Tab-separated table of C-alpha atoms and ligand atoms in Angstrom:
chain	number	residue	atom	x	y	z
A	1	UNK	CA	-41.661	95.981	-60.650
A	2	UNK	CA	-41.488	93.939	-57.425
A	3	UNK	CA	-44.697	93.872	-55.438
A	4	UNK	CA	-43.527	95.834	-52.382
A	5	UNK	CA	-42.138	98.613	-54.592
A	6	UNK	CA	-45.639	99.628	-55.680
A	7	UNK	CA	-46.602	100.605	-52.121
A	8	UNK	CA	-43.173	102.087	-51.410
A	9	UNK	CA	-43.728	104.430	-54.340
A	10	UNK	CA	-46.659	105.885	-52.379
A	11	UNK	CA	-50.269	105.104	-51.564
A	12	UNK	CA	-53.066	107.555	-52.396
A	13	UNK	CA	-55.869	106.806	-49.940
A	14	UNK	CA	-59.251	108.239	-50.974
A	15	UNK	CA	-62.015	108.373	-48.343
A	16	UNK	CA	-59.395	108.574	-45.613
A	17	UNK	CA	-61.843	109.994	-43.072
A	18	UNK	CA	-64.419	107.197	-43.300
A	19	UNK	CA	-64.390	104.320	-40.832
A	20	UNK	CA	-62.438	101.996	-43.144
A	21	UNK	CA	-60.261	104.868	-44.380
A	22	UNK	CA	-59.096	105.705	-40.859
A	23	UNK	CA	-58.090	102.089	-40.197
A	24	UNK	CA	-56.315	101.875	-43.573
A	25	UNK	CA	-54.339	105.051	-42.873
A	26	UNK	CA	-52.921	103.399	-39.744
A	27	UNK	CA	-52.390	99.889	-41.047
A	28	UNK	CA	-50.832	100.846	-44.411
A	29	UNK	CA	-48.523	103.475	-42.893
A	30	UNK	CA	-45.485	101.174	-42.733
A	31	UNK	CA	-45.641	100.216	-46.419
A	32	UNK	CA	-44.685	103.575	-47.870
A	33	UNK	CA	-45.819	107.206	-47.818
A	34	UNK	CA	-49.606	107.297	-47.417
A	35	UNK	CA	-51.246	110.383	-48.963
A	36	UNK	CA	-54.649	110.712	-47.301
A	37	UNK	CA	-57.448	112.423	-49.230
A	38	UNK	CA	-60.759	113.339	-47.612
A	39	UNK	CA	-63.946	114.280	-49.478
A	40	UNK	CA	-62.909	117.941	-49.102
A	41	UNK	CA	-59.524	117.218	-50.713
A	42	UNK	CA	-60.984	115.363	-53.695
A	43	UNK	CA	-64.522	114.468	-54.770
A	44	UNK	CA	-64.188	111.065	-56.435
A	45	UNK	CA	-67.280	111.842	-58.517
A	46	UNK	CA	-65.367	114.701	-60.178
A	47	UNK	CA	-63.303	113.204	-63.004
A	48	UNK	CA	-61.051	116.260	-63.404
A	49	UNK	CA	-60.311	116.429	-59.663
A	50	UNK	CA	-59.486	112.696	-59.523
A	51	UNK	CA	-57.039	112.934	-62.431
A	52	UNK	CA	-55.426	116.079	-60.992
A	53	UNK	CA	-54.910	114.455	-57.567
A	54	UNK	CA	-53.430	111.286	-59.056
A	55	UNK	CA	-51.171	113.225	-61.471
A	56	UNK	CA	-49.881	115.290	-58.544
A	57	UNK	CA	-49.206	112.329	-56.225
A	58	UNK	CA	-48.113	109.736	-58.815
A	59	UNK	CA	-48.760	106.873	-56.351
A	60	UNK	CA	-47.838	103.241	-56.887
A	61	UNK	CA	-51.137	102.204	-55.301
A	62	UNK	CA	-54.536	103.900	-55.138
A	63	UNK	CA	-56.830	102.707	-52.352
A	64	UNK	CA	-60.461	103.788	-52.618
A	65	UNK	CA	-62.291	103.774	-49.283
A	66	UNK	CA	-64.584	106.616	-50.418
A	67	UNK	CA	-68.216	105.748	-51.086
A	68	UNK	CA	-71.826	106.835	-50.691
A	69	UNK	CA	-72.843	104.460	-47.867
A	70	UNK	CA	-76.299	105.698	-46.760
A	71	UNK	CA	-78.191	102.564	-47.853
A	72	UNK	CA	-81.726	103.850	-47.160
A	73	UNK	CA	-81.127	107.426	-48.296
A	74	UNK	CA	-79.764	106.123	-51.603
A	75	UNK	CA	-83.296	105.069	-52.602
A	76	UNK	CA	-84.189	108.763	-52.929
A	77	UNK	CA	-80.718	109.920	-54.046
A	78	UNK	CA	-80.006	107.542	-56.897
A	79	UNK	CA	-78.072	110.065	-58.998
A	80	UNK	CA	-75.727	110.928	-56.136
A	81	UNK	CA	-75.187	107.262	-55.243
A	82	UNK	CA	-74.376	106.484	-58.896
A	83	UNK	CA	-72.049	109.465	-59.245
A	84	UNK	CA	-69.973	108.395	-56.238
A	85	UNK	CA	-70.255	104.587	-56.257
A	86	UNK	CA	-70.542	103.810	-59.963
A	87	UNK	CA	-68.708	106.572	-61.872
A	88	UNK	CA	-66.126	107.530	-59.185
A	89	UNK	CA	-64.418	104.095	-59.230
A	90	UNK	CA	-64.205	104.295	-63.037
A	91	UNK	CA	-62.438	107.677	-62.822
A	92	UNK	CA	-60.038	106.251	-60.222
A	93	UNK	CA	-59.372	103.222	-62.430
A	94	UNK	CA	-58.598	105.458	-65.443
A	95	UNK	CA	-56.325	107.615	-63.292
A	96	UNK	CA	-54.560	104.511	-61.936
A	97	UNK	CA	-54.017	103.299	-65.521
A	98	UNK	CA	-52.578	106.665	-66.542
A	99	UNK	CA	-49.790	106.479	-63.919
A	100	UNK	CA	-49.354	102.672	-63.835
A	101	UNK	CA	-50.738	102.366	-60.296
A	102	UNK	CA	-52.549	99.427	-58.741
A	103	UNK	CA	-56.073	100.045	-57.468
A	104	UNK	CA	-57.757	98.608	-54.385
A	105	UNK	CA	-61.520	99.154	-54.320
A	106	UNK	CA	-64.226	97.932	-51.908
A	107	UNK	CA	-67.664	96.600	-52.676
A	108	UNK	CA	-70.467	95.010	-50.738
A	109	UNK	CA	-72.447	91.859	-49.938
A	110	UNK	CA	-75.521	93.911	-50.947
A	111	UNK	CA	-74.795	93.172	-54.626
A	112	UNK	CA	-76.567	89.852	-53.915
A	113	UNK	CA	-80.285	89.235	-53.414
A	114	UNK	CA	-79.805	86.845	-50.502
A	115	UNK	CA	-81.594	83.812	-51.935
A	116	UNK	CA	-78.571	81.513	-52.468
A	117	UNK	CA	-78.958	79.547	-49.235
A	118	UNK	CA	-75.155	79.106	-49.018
A	119	UNK	CA	-72.221	81.534	-48.810
A	120	UNK	CA	-71.832	83.537	-52.036
A	121	UNK	CA	-68.833	83.006	-54.305
A	122	UNK	CA	-67.314	85.691	-56.515
A	123	UNK	CA	-68.836	84.274	-59.697
A	124	UNK	CA	-72.365	83.931	-58.322
A	125	UNK	CA	-74.992	85.994	-60.067
A	126	UNK	CA	-75.422	89.488	-58.625
A	127	UNK	CA	-78.935	90.864	-58.264
A	128	UNK	CA	-78.978	93.869	-55.923
A	129	UNK	CA	-82.215	94.579	-54.066
A	130	UNK	CA	-81.520	98.270	-53.538
A	131	UNK	CA	-80.027	101.365	-55.198
A	132	UNK	CA	-76.905	101.263	-53.033
A	133	UNK	CA	-76.189	97.667	-54.109
A	134	UNK	CA	-76.885	98.545	-57.733
A	135	UNK	CA	-74.513	101.520	-57.591
A	136	UNK	CA	-71.784	99.413	-55.965
A	137	UNK	CA	-72.187	96.678	-58.575
A	138	UNK	CA	-71.682	99.251	-61.355
A	139	UNK	CA	-68.565	100.479	-59.526
A	140	UNK	CA	-67.093	96.955	-59.397
A	141	UNK	CA	-67.805	96.484	-63.085
A	142	UNK	CA	-66.188	99.824	-63.971
A	143	UNK	CA	-62.976	98.855	-62.165
A	144	UNK	CA	-62.816	95.278	-63.433
A	145	UNK	CA	-63.454	96.345	-67.040
A	146	UNK	CA	-60.212	98.366	-67.162
A	147	UNK	CA	-56.928	96.604	-67.983
A	148	UNK	CA	-55.140	97.405	-64.737
A	149	UNK	CA	-53.939	95.588	-61.622
A	150	UNK	CA	-57.043	96.036	-59.462
A	151	UNK	CA	-58.267	94.285	-56.362
A	152	UNK	CA	-62.002	94.613	-55.752
A	153	UNK	CA	-62.794	93.412	-52.247
A	154	UNK	CA	-66.436	92.699	-51.441
A	155	UNK	CA	-66.900	93.060	-47.716
A	156	UNK	CA	-69.820	93.149	-45.271
A	157	UNK	CA	-71.286	94.667	-42.093
A	158	UNK	CA	-68.258	96.872	-41.303
A	159	UNK	CA	-67.842	98.218	-37.789
A	160	UNK	CA	-65.304	99.661	-35.395
A	161	UNK	CA	-65.061	100.594	-31.733
A	162	UNK	CA	-65.495	104.295	-32.650
A	163	UNK	CA	-67.600	106.338	-35.062
A	164	UNK	CA	-71.123	105.623	-36.310
A	165	UNK	CA	-71.782	101.945	-36.927
A	166	UNK	CA	-73.879	99.057	-35.607
A	167	UNK	CA	-71.635	98.362	-32.601
A	168	UNK	CA	-71.573	101.960	-31.366
A	169	UNK	CA	-75.330	102.319	-32.055
A	170	UNK	CA	-76.150	99.201	-30.001
A	171	UNK	CA	-73.990	100.478	-27.173
A	172	UNK	CA	-75.686	103.906	-27.236
A	173	UNK	CA	-79.261	102.553	-27.454
A	174	UNK	CA	-78.647	99.975	-24.715
A	175	UNK	CA	-78.816	102.846	-22.216
A	176	UNK	CA	-82.526	103.338	-23.085
A	177	UNK	CA	-83.734	99.832	-22.177
A	178	UNK	CA	-84.441	96.646	-24.177
A	179	UNK	CA	-83.244	96.549	-27.780
A	180	UNK	CA	-85.385	95.273	-30.646
A	181	UNK	CA	-83.155	93.922	-33.386
A	182	UNK	CA	-83.853	92.201	-36.703
A	183	UNK	CA	-83.259	88.432	-36.472
A	184	UNK	CA	-83.943	87.322	-40.071
A	185	UNK	CA	-81.076	88.972	-41.972
A	186	UNK	CA	-77.783	87.071	-41.906
A	187	UNK	CA	-74.299	88.334	-42.707
A	188	UNK	CA	-70.720	88.458	-41.481
A	189	UNK	CA	-69.775	91.380	-39.215
A	190	UNK	CA	-66.254	92.525	-40.085
A	191	UNK	CA	-64.140	94.995	-38.093
A	192	UNK	CA	-62.502	97.646	-40.283
A	193	UNK	CA	-59.123	96.773	-38.754
A	194	UNK	CA	-59.432	93.193	-40.073
A	195	UNK	CA	-60.242	94.456	-43.579
A	196	UNK	CA	-57.375	96.968	-43.437
A	197	UNK	CA	-54.968	94.179	-42.420
A	198	UNK	CA	-56.310	92.001	-45.235
A	199	UNK	CA	-55.650	94.841	-47.683
A	200	UNK	CA	-52.101	95.135	-46.375
A	201	UNK	CA	-51.545	91.380	-46.697
A	202	UNK	CA	-52.647	91.534	-50.352
A	203	UNK	CA	-50.379	94.481	-51.173
A	204	UNK	CA	-47.269	92.827	-49.701
A	205	UNK	CA	-47.986	89.384	-51.158
A	206	UNK	CA	-45.187	88.245	-53.495
A	207	UNK	CA	-47.698	87.009	-56.088
A	208	UNK	CA	-50.133	89.914	-55.790
A	209	UNK	CA	-49.455	91.261	-59.285
A	210	UNK	CA	-50.569	87.933	-60.789
A	211	UNK	CA	-53.639	87.625	-58.577
A	212	UNK	CA	-55.578	90.804	-59.309
A	213	UNK	CA	-59.362	90.569	-59.488
A	214	UNK	CA	-62.514	90.208	-57.449
A	215	UNK	CA	-62.382	88.742	-53.927
A	216	UNK	CA	-64.736	88.217	-51.028
A	217	UNK	CA	-63.156	89.643	-47.867
A	218	UNK	CA	-65.462	89.412	-44.864
A	219	UNK	CA	-65.075	87.589	-41.571
A	220	UNK	CA	-65.807	83.885	-41.569
A	221	UNK	CA	-69.109	82.504	-40.313
A	222	UNK	CA	-72.431	84.297	-40.057
A	223	UNK	CA	-74.937	85.703	-37.633
A	224	UNK	CA	-78.067	87.836	-37.687
A	225	UNK	CA	-78.166	91.487	-36.623
A	226	UNK	CA	-79.870	90.156	-33.482
A	227	UNK	CA	-77.064	87.650	-32.833
A	228	UNK	CA	-74.477	90.374	-33.446
A	229	UNK	CA	-76.251	92.731	-31.042
A	230	UNK	CA	-76.318	90.018	-28.351
A	231	UNK	CA	-72.585	89.470	-28.787
A	232	UNK	CA	-71.919	93.220	-28.556
A	233	UNK	CA	-74.006	93.541	-25.401
A	234	UNK	CA	-72.088	90.609	-23.845
A	235	UNK	CA	-68.741	92.113	-24.885
A	236	UNK	CA	-69.542	95.404	-23.142
A	237	UNK	CA	-70.937	93.520	-20.119
A	238	UNK	CA	-74.274	95.365	-20.462
A	239	UNK	CA	-77.368	94.095	-18.641
A	240	UNK	CA	-79.982	94.743	-21.317
A	241	UNK	CA	-82.416	92.450	-23.124
A	242	UNK	CA	-82.018	92.040	-26.910
A	243	UNK	CA	-85.399	91.108	-28.352
A	244	UNK	CA	-85.719	89.532	-31.816
A	245	UNK	CA	-87.937	91.232	-34.388
A	246	UNK	CA	-88.450	90.465	-38.079
A	247	UNK	CA	-87.636	92.574	-41.124
A	248	UNK	CA	-91.401	93.050	-41.544
A	249	UNK	CA	-91.538	94.602	-38.043
A	250	UNK	CA	-88.852	97.136	-39.020
A	251	UNK	CA	-89.594	98.485	-42.502
A	252	UNK	CA	-86.809	100.493	-44.174
A	253	UNK	CA	-86.650	102.440	-47.434
A	254	UNK	CA	-84.154	99.982	-48.929
A	255	UNK	CA	-84.779	96.225	-49.161
A	256	UNK	CA	-81.910	94.161	-47.786
A	257	UNK	CA	-80.855	90.574	-48.582
A	258	UNK	CA	-81.910	87.976	-45.986
A	259	UNK	CA	-78.651	86.042	-46.342
A	260	UNK	CA	-75.588	87.779	-47.773
A	261	UNK	CA	-72.775	85.653	-46.360
A	262	UNK	CA	-69.590	85.781	-48.483
A	263	UNK	CA	-67.438	82.718	-49.190
A	264	UNK	CA	-63.758	83.574	-48.669
A	265	UNK	CA	-62.316	80.481	-50.406
A	266	UNK	CA	-60.922	82.376	-53.420
A	267	UNK	CA	-58.791	84.719	-51.312
A	268	UNK	CA	-57.405	81.694	-49.462
A	269	UNK	CA	-56.772	79.715	-52.623
A	270	UNK	CA	-55.064	82.508	-54.607
A	271	UNK	CA	-53.226	84.399	-51.881
A	272	UNK	CA	-53.358	82.163	-48.788
A	273	UNK	CA	-55.228	84.859	-46.866
A	274	UNK	CA	-57.991	83.965	-44.404
A	275	UNK	CA	-60.053	86.231	-42.187
A	276	UNK	CA	-60.978	85.269	-38.614
A	277	UNK	CA	-64.493	84.206	-37.662
A	278	UNK	CA	-66.774	87.175	-36.921
A	279	UNK	CA	-67.061	86.280	-33.203
A	280	UNK	CA	-63.288	85.823	-32.817
A	281	UNK	CA	-62.730	89.198	-34.518
A	282	UNK	CA	-65.174	90.854	-32.120
A	283	UNK	CA	-63.436	89.221	-29.137
A	284	UNK	CA	-60.042	90.371	-30.476
A	285	UNK	CA	-61.296	93.936	-30.682
A	286	UNK	CA	-62.183	93.843	-26.995
A	287	UNK	CA	-58.849	92.190	-26.127
A	288	UNK	CA	-57.040	95.101	-27.787
A	289	UNK	CA	-59.113	97.695	-25.914
A	290	UNK	CA	-61.304	96.218	-23.132
B	301	LIG	N1	-70.189	100.139	-43.797
B	301	LIG	C1	-70.487	98.896	-44.149
B	301	LIG	O1	-71.143	98.150	-43.414
B	301	LIG	C2	-70.042	98.362	-45.474
B	301	LIG	C3	-69.253	99.111	-46.326
B	301	LIG	N2	-68.834	98.602	-47.526
B	301	LIG	C4	-67.968	99.383	-48.389
B	301	LIG	O2	-66.746	99.609	-47.698
B	301	LIG	C5	-66.182	100.860	-48.077
B	301	LIG	C6	-65.889	101.707	-46.845
B	301	LIG	O3	-67.098	101.987	-46.154
B	301	LIG	P1	-67.149	102.788	-44.758
B	301	LIG	O4	-65.777	103.139	-44.316
B	301	LIG	O5	-68.028	102.024	-43.861
B	301	LIG	O6	-67.916	104.104	-45.211
B	301	LIG	P2	-67.987	105.546	-44.514
B	301	LIG	O7	-69.322	106.104	-44.861
B	301	LIG	O8	-67.581	105.457	-43.080
B	301	LIG	O9	-66.853	106.349	-45.273
B	301	LIG	C7	-66.990	106.755	-46.601
B	301	LIG	C8	-66.132	107.993	-46.781
B	301	LIG	O10	-66.281	108.417	-48.139
B	301	LIG	C9	-66.340	109.822	-48.141
B	301	LIG	N3	-67.026	110.276	-49.352
B	301	LIG	C10	-68.360	110.271	-49.620
B	301	LIG	N4	-68.589	110.792	-50.829
B	301	LIG	C11	-67.371	111.126	-51.350
B	301	LIG	C12	-66.947	111.705	-52.575
B	301	LIG	N5	-67.823	112.070	-53.522
B	301	LIG	N6	-65.625	111.902	-52.774
B	301	LIG	C13	-64.736	111.563	-51.827
B	301	LIG	N7	-65.069	111.016	-50.641
B	301	LIG	C14	-66.378	110.799	-50.416
B	301	LIG	C15	-67.105	110.197	-46.883
B	301	LIG	O11	-66.823	111.538	-46.516
B	301	LIG	C16	-66.535	109.179	-45.902
B	301	LIG	O12	-65.394	109.698	-45.239
B	301	LIG	C17	-67.188	101.472	-49.071
B	301	LIG	O13	-66.804	101.143	-50.374
B	301	LIG	C18	-68.495	100.765	-48.731
B	301	LIG	O14	-69.380	100.747	-49.828
B	301	LIG	C19	-69.187	97.347	-47.926
B	301	LIG	C20	-69.983	96.567	-47.140
B	301	LIG	C21	-70.470	97.001	-45.854
């Protein structure tokens, strides 16, 4: 079947009400009918519910934007994180196999321990530092172990102009005076719109069917949370100081990698797709809606 026909047959979008899910619903709309499923419509940790939803919709493509994303809370809720992030993707992969659908699934830079000292490639050793990362790694493995056309996209530091994320939090807290932000964790902030457009570019690519697998899909370049906060403050034109603090000054339940930058060379090599630099992507977001 030709590549574009898979999406034309219908896209079942799980996690449609999350920040990435909302962007995907908009960006994928032109490709074919998009069936949006929220947590209330289908719990991806419920194998029977997943199979029933997929049997009913018979999509050509399943896109899974549903996940347990509370990184710190996951330390105390391991079973729930595993149910949703490790077993859920396996159920979706089995359901995709049963109807011949492709599967797009998202994973995280937090599968790495942050000690590489250079951007991580897809075949670098994973060694998650926290339960969330561990649960996401198991989810990737569950999808990639099944013999189906699956794209597992590891992404990082997602944000949007709306909803609850780092950008909106910085904007809100800036009203209360100087911000204290961690300066010794490095990553690549990625707007959800950029990741949604990347997903679309993969699905319409003429060679997509031959290029299934694991890809790093985050914006190019890197910054610290402190550097990102400074850029956000500048973008909003806010007059507030952003003070650097260390990870040790801001203890959290979950340990996080110090350097989880993702190398996007494989996506470029196999599919010719590149993502913009993180600062260009932030600027673009403000160009769209000053
Ligand atoms: N937010 C970030 O910074 C990063 C996110 N990711 C990954 O990107 C993907 C999208 O993340 P976001 O949109 O930021 O997350 P989000 O937390 O905004 O959205 C997740 C959605 O999943 C839904 N959900 C939770 N449990 C569910 C269940 N059992 N069944 C069905 N739906 C359920 C939630 O209701 C929510 O709408 C996830 O796979 C996440 O692990 C990867 C790296 C960084």
